[in-house]
CSV table of C-alpha atoms in Angstrom, one decimal:
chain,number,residue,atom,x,y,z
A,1,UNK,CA,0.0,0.0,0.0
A,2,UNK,CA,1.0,3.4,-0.7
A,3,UNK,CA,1.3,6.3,1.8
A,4,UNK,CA,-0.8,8.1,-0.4
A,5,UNK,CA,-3.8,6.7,-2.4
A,6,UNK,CA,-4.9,7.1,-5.6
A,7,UNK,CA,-7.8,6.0,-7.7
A,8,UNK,CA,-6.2,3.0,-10.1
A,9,UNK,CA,-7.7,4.6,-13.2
A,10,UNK,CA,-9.6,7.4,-14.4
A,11,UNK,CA,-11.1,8.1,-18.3
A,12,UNK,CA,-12.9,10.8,-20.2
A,13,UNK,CA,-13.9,11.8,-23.3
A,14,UNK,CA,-11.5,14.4,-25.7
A,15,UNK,CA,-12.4,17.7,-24.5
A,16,UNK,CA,-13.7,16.7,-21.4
A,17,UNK,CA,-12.3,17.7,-17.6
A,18,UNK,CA,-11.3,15.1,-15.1
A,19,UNK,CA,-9.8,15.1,-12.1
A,20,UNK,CA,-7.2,12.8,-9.9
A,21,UNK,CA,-7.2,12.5,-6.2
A,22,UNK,CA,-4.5,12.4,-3.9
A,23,UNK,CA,-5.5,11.2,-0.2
A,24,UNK,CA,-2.9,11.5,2.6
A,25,UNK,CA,-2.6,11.8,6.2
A,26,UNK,CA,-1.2,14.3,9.2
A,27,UNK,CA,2.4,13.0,8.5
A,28,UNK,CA,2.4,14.1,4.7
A,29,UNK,CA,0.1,16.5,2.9
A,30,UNK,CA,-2.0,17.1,6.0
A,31,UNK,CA,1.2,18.2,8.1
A,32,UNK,CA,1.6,21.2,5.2
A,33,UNK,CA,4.4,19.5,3.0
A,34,UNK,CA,3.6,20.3,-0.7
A,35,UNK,CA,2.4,18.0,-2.9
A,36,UNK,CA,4.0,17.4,-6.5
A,37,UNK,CA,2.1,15.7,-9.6
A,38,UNK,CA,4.3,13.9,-12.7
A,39,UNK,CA,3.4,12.2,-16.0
A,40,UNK,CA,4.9,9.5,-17.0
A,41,UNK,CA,3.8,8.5,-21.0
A,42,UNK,CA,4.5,4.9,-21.8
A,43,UNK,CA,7.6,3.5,-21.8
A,44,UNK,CA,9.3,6.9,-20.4
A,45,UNK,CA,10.9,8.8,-17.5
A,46,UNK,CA,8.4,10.2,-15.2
A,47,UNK,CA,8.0,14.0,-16.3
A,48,UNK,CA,6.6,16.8,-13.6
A,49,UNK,CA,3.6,18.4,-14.4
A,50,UNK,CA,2.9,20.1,-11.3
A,51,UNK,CA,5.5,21.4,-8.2
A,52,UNK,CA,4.3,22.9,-5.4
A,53,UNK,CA,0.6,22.0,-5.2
A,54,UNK,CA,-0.4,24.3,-7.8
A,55,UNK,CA,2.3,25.5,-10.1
A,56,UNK,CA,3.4,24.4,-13.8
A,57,UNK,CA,6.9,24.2,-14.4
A,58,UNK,CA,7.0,26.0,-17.9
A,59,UNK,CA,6.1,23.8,-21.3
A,60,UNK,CA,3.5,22.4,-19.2
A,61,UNK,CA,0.0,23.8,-20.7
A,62,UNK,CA,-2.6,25.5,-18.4
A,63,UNK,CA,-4.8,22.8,-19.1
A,64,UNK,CA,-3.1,21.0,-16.0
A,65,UNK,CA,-3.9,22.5,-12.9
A,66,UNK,CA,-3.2,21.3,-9.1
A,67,UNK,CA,-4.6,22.0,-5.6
A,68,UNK,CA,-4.8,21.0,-2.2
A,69,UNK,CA,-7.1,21.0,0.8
A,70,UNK,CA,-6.3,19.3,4.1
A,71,UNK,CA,-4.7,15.7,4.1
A,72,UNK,CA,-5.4,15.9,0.3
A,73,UNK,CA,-4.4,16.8,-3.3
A,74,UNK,CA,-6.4,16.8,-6.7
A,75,UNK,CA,-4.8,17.0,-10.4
A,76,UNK,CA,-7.1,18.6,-13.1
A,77,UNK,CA,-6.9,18.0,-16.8
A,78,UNK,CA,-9.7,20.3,-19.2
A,79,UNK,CA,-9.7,19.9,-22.7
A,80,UNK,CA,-9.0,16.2,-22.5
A,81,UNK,CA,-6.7,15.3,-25.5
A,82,UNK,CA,-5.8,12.0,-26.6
A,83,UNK,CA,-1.9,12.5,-25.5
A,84,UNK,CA,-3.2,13.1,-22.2
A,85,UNK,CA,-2.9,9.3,-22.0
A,86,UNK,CA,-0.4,8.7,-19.4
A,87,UNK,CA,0.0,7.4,-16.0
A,88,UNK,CA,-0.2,10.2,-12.6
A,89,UNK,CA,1.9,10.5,-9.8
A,90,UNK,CA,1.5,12.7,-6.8
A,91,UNK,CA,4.5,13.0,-4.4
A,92,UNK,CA,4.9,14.8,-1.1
A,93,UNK,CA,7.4,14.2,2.0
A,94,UNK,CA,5.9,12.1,4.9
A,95,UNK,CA,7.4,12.6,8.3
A,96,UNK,CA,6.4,9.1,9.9
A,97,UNK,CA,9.2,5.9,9.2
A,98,UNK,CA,7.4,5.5,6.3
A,99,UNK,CA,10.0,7.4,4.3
A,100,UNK,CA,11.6,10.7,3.1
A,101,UNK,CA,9.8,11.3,-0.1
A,102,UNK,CA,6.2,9.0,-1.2
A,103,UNK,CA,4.4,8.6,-4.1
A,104,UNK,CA,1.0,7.5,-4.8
A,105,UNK,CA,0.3,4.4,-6.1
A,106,UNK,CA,-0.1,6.3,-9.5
A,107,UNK,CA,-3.6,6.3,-11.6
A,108,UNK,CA,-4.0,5.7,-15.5
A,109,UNK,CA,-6.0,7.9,-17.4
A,110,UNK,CA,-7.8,6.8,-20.6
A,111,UNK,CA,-9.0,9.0,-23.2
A,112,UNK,CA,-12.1,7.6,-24.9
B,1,UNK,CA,20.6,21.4,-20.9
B,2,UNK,CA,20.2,20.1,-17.6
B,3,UNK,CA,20.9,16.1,-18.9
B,4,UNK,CA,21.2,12.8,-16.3
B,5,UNK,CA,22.8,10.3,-18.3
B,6,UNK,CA,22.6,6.5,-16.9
B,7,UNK,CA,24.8,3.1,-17.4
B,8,UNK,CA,23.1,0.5,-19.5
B,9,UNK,CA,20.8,-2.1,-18.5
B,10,UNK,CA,22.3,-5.0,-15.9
B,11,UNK,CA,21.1,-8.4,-15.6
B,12,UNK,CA,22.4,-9.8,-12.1
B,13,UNK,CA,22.0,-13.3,-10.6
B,14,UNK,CA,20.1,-13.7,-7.4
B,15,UNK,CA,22.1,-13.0,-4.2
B,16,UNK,CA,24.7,-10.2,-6.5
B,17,UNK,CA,25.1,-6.4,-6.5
B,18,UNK,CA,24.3,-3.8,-9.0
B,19,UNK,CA,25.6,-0.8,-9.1
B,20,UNK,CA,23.9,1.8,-11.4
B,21,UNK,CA,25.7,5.1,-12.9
B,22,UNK,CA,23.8,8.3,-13.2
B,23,UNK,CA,26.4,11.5,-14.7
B,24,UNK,CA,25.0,14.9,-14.3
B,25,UNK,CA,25.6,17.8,-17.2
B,26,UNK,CA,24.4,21.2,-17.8
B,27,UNK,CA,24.4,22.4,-14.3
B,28,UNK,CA,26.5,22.8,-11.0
B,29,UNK,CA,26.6,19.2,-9.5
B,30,UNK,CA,27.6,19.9,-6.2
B,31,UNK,CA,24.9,22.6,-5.9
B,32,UNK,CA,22.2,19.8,-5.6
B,33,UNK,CA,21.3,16.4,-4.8
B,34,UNK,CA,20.3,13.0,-6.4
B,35,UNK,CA,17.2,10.8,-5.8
B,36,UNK,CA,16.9,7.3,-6.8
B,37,UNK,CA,13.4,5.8,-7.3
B,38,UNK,CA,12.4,2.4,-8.8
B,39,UNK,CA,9.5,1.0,-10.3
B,40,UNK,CA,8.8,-2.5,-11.1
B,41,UNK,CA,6.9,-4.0,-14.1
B,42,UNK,CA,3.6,-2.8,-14.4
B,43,UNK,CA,4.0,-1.0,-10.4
B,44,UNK,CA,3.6,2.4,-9.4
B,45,UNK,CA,7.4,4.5,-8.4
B,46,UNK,CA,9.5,4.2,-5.3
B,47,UNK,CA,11.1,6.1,-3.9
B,48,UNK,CA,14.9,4.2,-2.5
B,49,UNK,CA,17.3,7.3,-1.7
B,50,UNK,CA,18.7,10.6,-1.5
B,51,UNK,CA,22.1,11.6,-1.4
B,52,UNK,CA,23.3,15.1,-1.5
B,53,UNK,CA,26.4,15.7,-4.0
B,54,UNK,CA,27.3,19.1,-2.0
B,55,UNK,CA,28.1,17.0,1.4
B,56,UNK,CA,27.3,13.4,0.6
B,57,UNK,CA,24.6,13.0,3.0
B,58,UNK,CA,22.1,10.2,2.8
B,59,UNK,CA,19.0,9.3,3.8
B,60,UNK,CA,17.6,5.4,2.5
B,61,UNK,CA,14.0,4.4,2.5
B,62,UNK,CA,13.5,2.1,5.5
B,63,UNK,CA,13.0,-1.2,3.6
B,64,UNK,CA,15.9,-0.7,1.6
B,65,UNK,CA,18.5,0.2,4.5
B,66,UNK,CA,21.5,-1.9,4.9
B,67,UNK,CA,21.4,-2.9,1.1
B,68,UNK,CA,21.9,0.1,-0.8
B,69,UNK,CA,24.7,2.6,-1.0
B,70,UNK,CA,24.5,6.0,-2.9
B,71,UNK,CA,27.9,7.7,-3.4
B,72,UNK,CA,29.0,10.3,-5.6
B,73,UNK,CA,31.7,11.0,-7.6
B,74,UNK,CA,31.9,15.4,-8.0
B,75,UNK,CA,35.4,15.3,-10.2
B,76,UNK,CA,33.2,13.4,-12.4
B,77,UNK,CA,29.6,14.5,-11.5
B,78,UNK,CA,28.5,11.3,-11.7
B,79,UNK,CA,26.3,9.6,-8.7
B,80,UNK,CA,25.9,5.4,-8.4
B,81,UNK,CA,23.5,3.6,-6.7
B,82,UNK,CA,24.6,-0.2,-5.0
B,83,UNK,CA,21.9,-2.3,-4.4
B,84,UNK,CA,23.1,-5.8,-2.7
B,85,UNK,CA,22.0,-9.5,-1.8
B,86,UNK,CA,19.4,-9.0,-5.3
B,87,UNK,CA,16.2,-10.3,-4.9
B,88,UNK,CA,13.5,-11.2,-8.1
B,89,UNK,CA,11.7,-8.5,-6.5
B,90,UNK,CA,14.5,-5.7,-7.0
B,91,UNK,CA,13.8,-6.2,-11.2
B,92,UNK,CA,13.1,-2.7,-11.9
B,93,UNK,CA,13.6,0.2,-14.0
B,94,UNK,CA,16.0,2.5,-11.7
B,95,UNK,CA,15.8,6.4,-12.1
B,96,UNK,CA,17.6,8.7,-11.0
B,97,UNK,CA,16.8,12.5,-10.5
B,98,UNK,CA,17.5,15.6,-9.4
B,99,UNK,CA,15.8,17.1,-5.9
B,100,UNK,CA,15.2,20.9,-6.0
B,101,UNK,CA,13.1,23.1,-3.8
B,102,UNK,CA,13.2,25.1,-0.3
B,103,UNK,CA,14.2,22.4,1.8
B,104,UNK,CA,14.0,18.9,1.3
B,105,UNK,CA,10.3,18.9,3.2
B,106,UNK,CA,9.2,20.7,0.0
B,107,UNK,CA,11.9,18.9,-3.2
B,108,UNK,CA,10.5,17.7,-6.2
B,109,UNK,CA,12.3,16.2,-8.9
B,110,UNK,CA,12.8,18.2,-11.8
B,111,UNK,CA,15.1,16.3,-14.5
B,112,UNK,CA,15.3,12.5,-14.6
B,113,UNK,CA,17.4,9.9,-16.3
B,114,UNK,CA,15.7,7.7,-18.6
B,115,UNK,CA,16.2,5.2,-16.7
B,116,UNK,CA,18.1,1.8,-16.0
B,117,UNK,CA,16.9,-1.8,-16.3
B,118,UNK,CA,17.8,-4.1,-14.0
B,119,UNK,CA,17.1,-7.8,-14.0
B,120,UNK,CA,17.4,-10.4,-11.5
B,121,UNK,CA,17.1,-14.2,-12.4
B,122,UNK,CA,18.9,-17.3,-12.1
């Protein structure tokens, strides 16, 4: 199990908004760390998308958008495209033995 | 650019070490750190490792301790991750990349390798 959870998958149509969850707890993104989203495409290095709960490293469209409330994070996506396809990571720093730095189990979105 | 460059991919024997090469370009090695992280076929990423190339400070993920070693070479600005006694379950692709923020409560990884495949059978 992974510190912080994830839904497995997600899908949606082209053009279409959808959203990935992040869950955590008062050791990680509850406790204030920041929380920190990548893409990894198929077959590639993991990519970051978002740093900092909310901010796009630049190349990364506005179409990707991040925010957190309490013990969790979400990861928003508008105008669905089809090379949207990847797999999601969130990351943040947990304080308990669990480890330095965590990553959720990761989440696969499918465009239709 | 900022570029991480790793070795090639390893195939290892049960009960061996590995030890993976990552060399850093385009910036001022010293002036940050390197994070491993592994992920298995068809598994989510882990995290193994940090180590910082300015003071060689460490800090291992708990269920790796006592089997892995990061080290780093600055003359070369290369960093290598050991991983001993190999298991099946250590058959990964091994990243490595570079931690940047605040303070390490708040690093995320900017620039990753593309990665080294490691296999572990008899």
């Amino acid at each position: 199990q992974s510190v912080l959870t994830q839904p497995p998958s997600v899908s949606g149509a082209p053009g279409q908004r959808v959203t990935i969850s992040c869950t955590g707890s008062s050791s990680n993104i509850g406790a204030g760390y920041d929380v920190h989203w990548y893409q990894q495409l198929p077959g590639t290095a993991p990519k970051l998308l978002i740093y900092g709960n909310s901010n796009r490293p630049s190349g990364v469209p506005d179409r990707f958008s991040g925010s957190k409330s309490g013990t969790s994070a979400s990861l928003a996506i508008t105008g669905l495209q089809a090379e949207d396809e990847a797999d999601y990571y969130c990351q943040s720093y947990d304080s308990s033995l669990s480890g330095f730095w965590v990553f959720g189990g990761g989440t696969k979105l499918t465009v239709l | 650019q900022v570029q991480l460059v790793q070795s090639g991919a390893e195939v290892k024997k049960p009960g061996a070490s590995v030890k993976v090469s990552c060399k850093a370009s385009g910036y001022t090695f010293t002036s940050y750190g390197i994070s491993w992280v592994r992920q298995a076929p068809g598994q989510g990423l882990e995290w193994m490792g940090w180590i910082s190339a300015y003071n060689g400070n460490t800090n291992y993920a708990q269920k790796l301790q006592g089997r892995v070693t990061m080290t780093t070479d600055t003359s070369t600005s290369t960093a290598y991750m050991e991983l001993r006694s190999l298991r099946s379950d250590d058959t990964a692709v091994y990243y490595c990349a570079r931690p940047v923020g605040v303070t390490h409560y708040y690093y995320y990884m900017d620039v990753w390798g593309k990665g080294t495949t490691v296999t572990v059978s008899s």
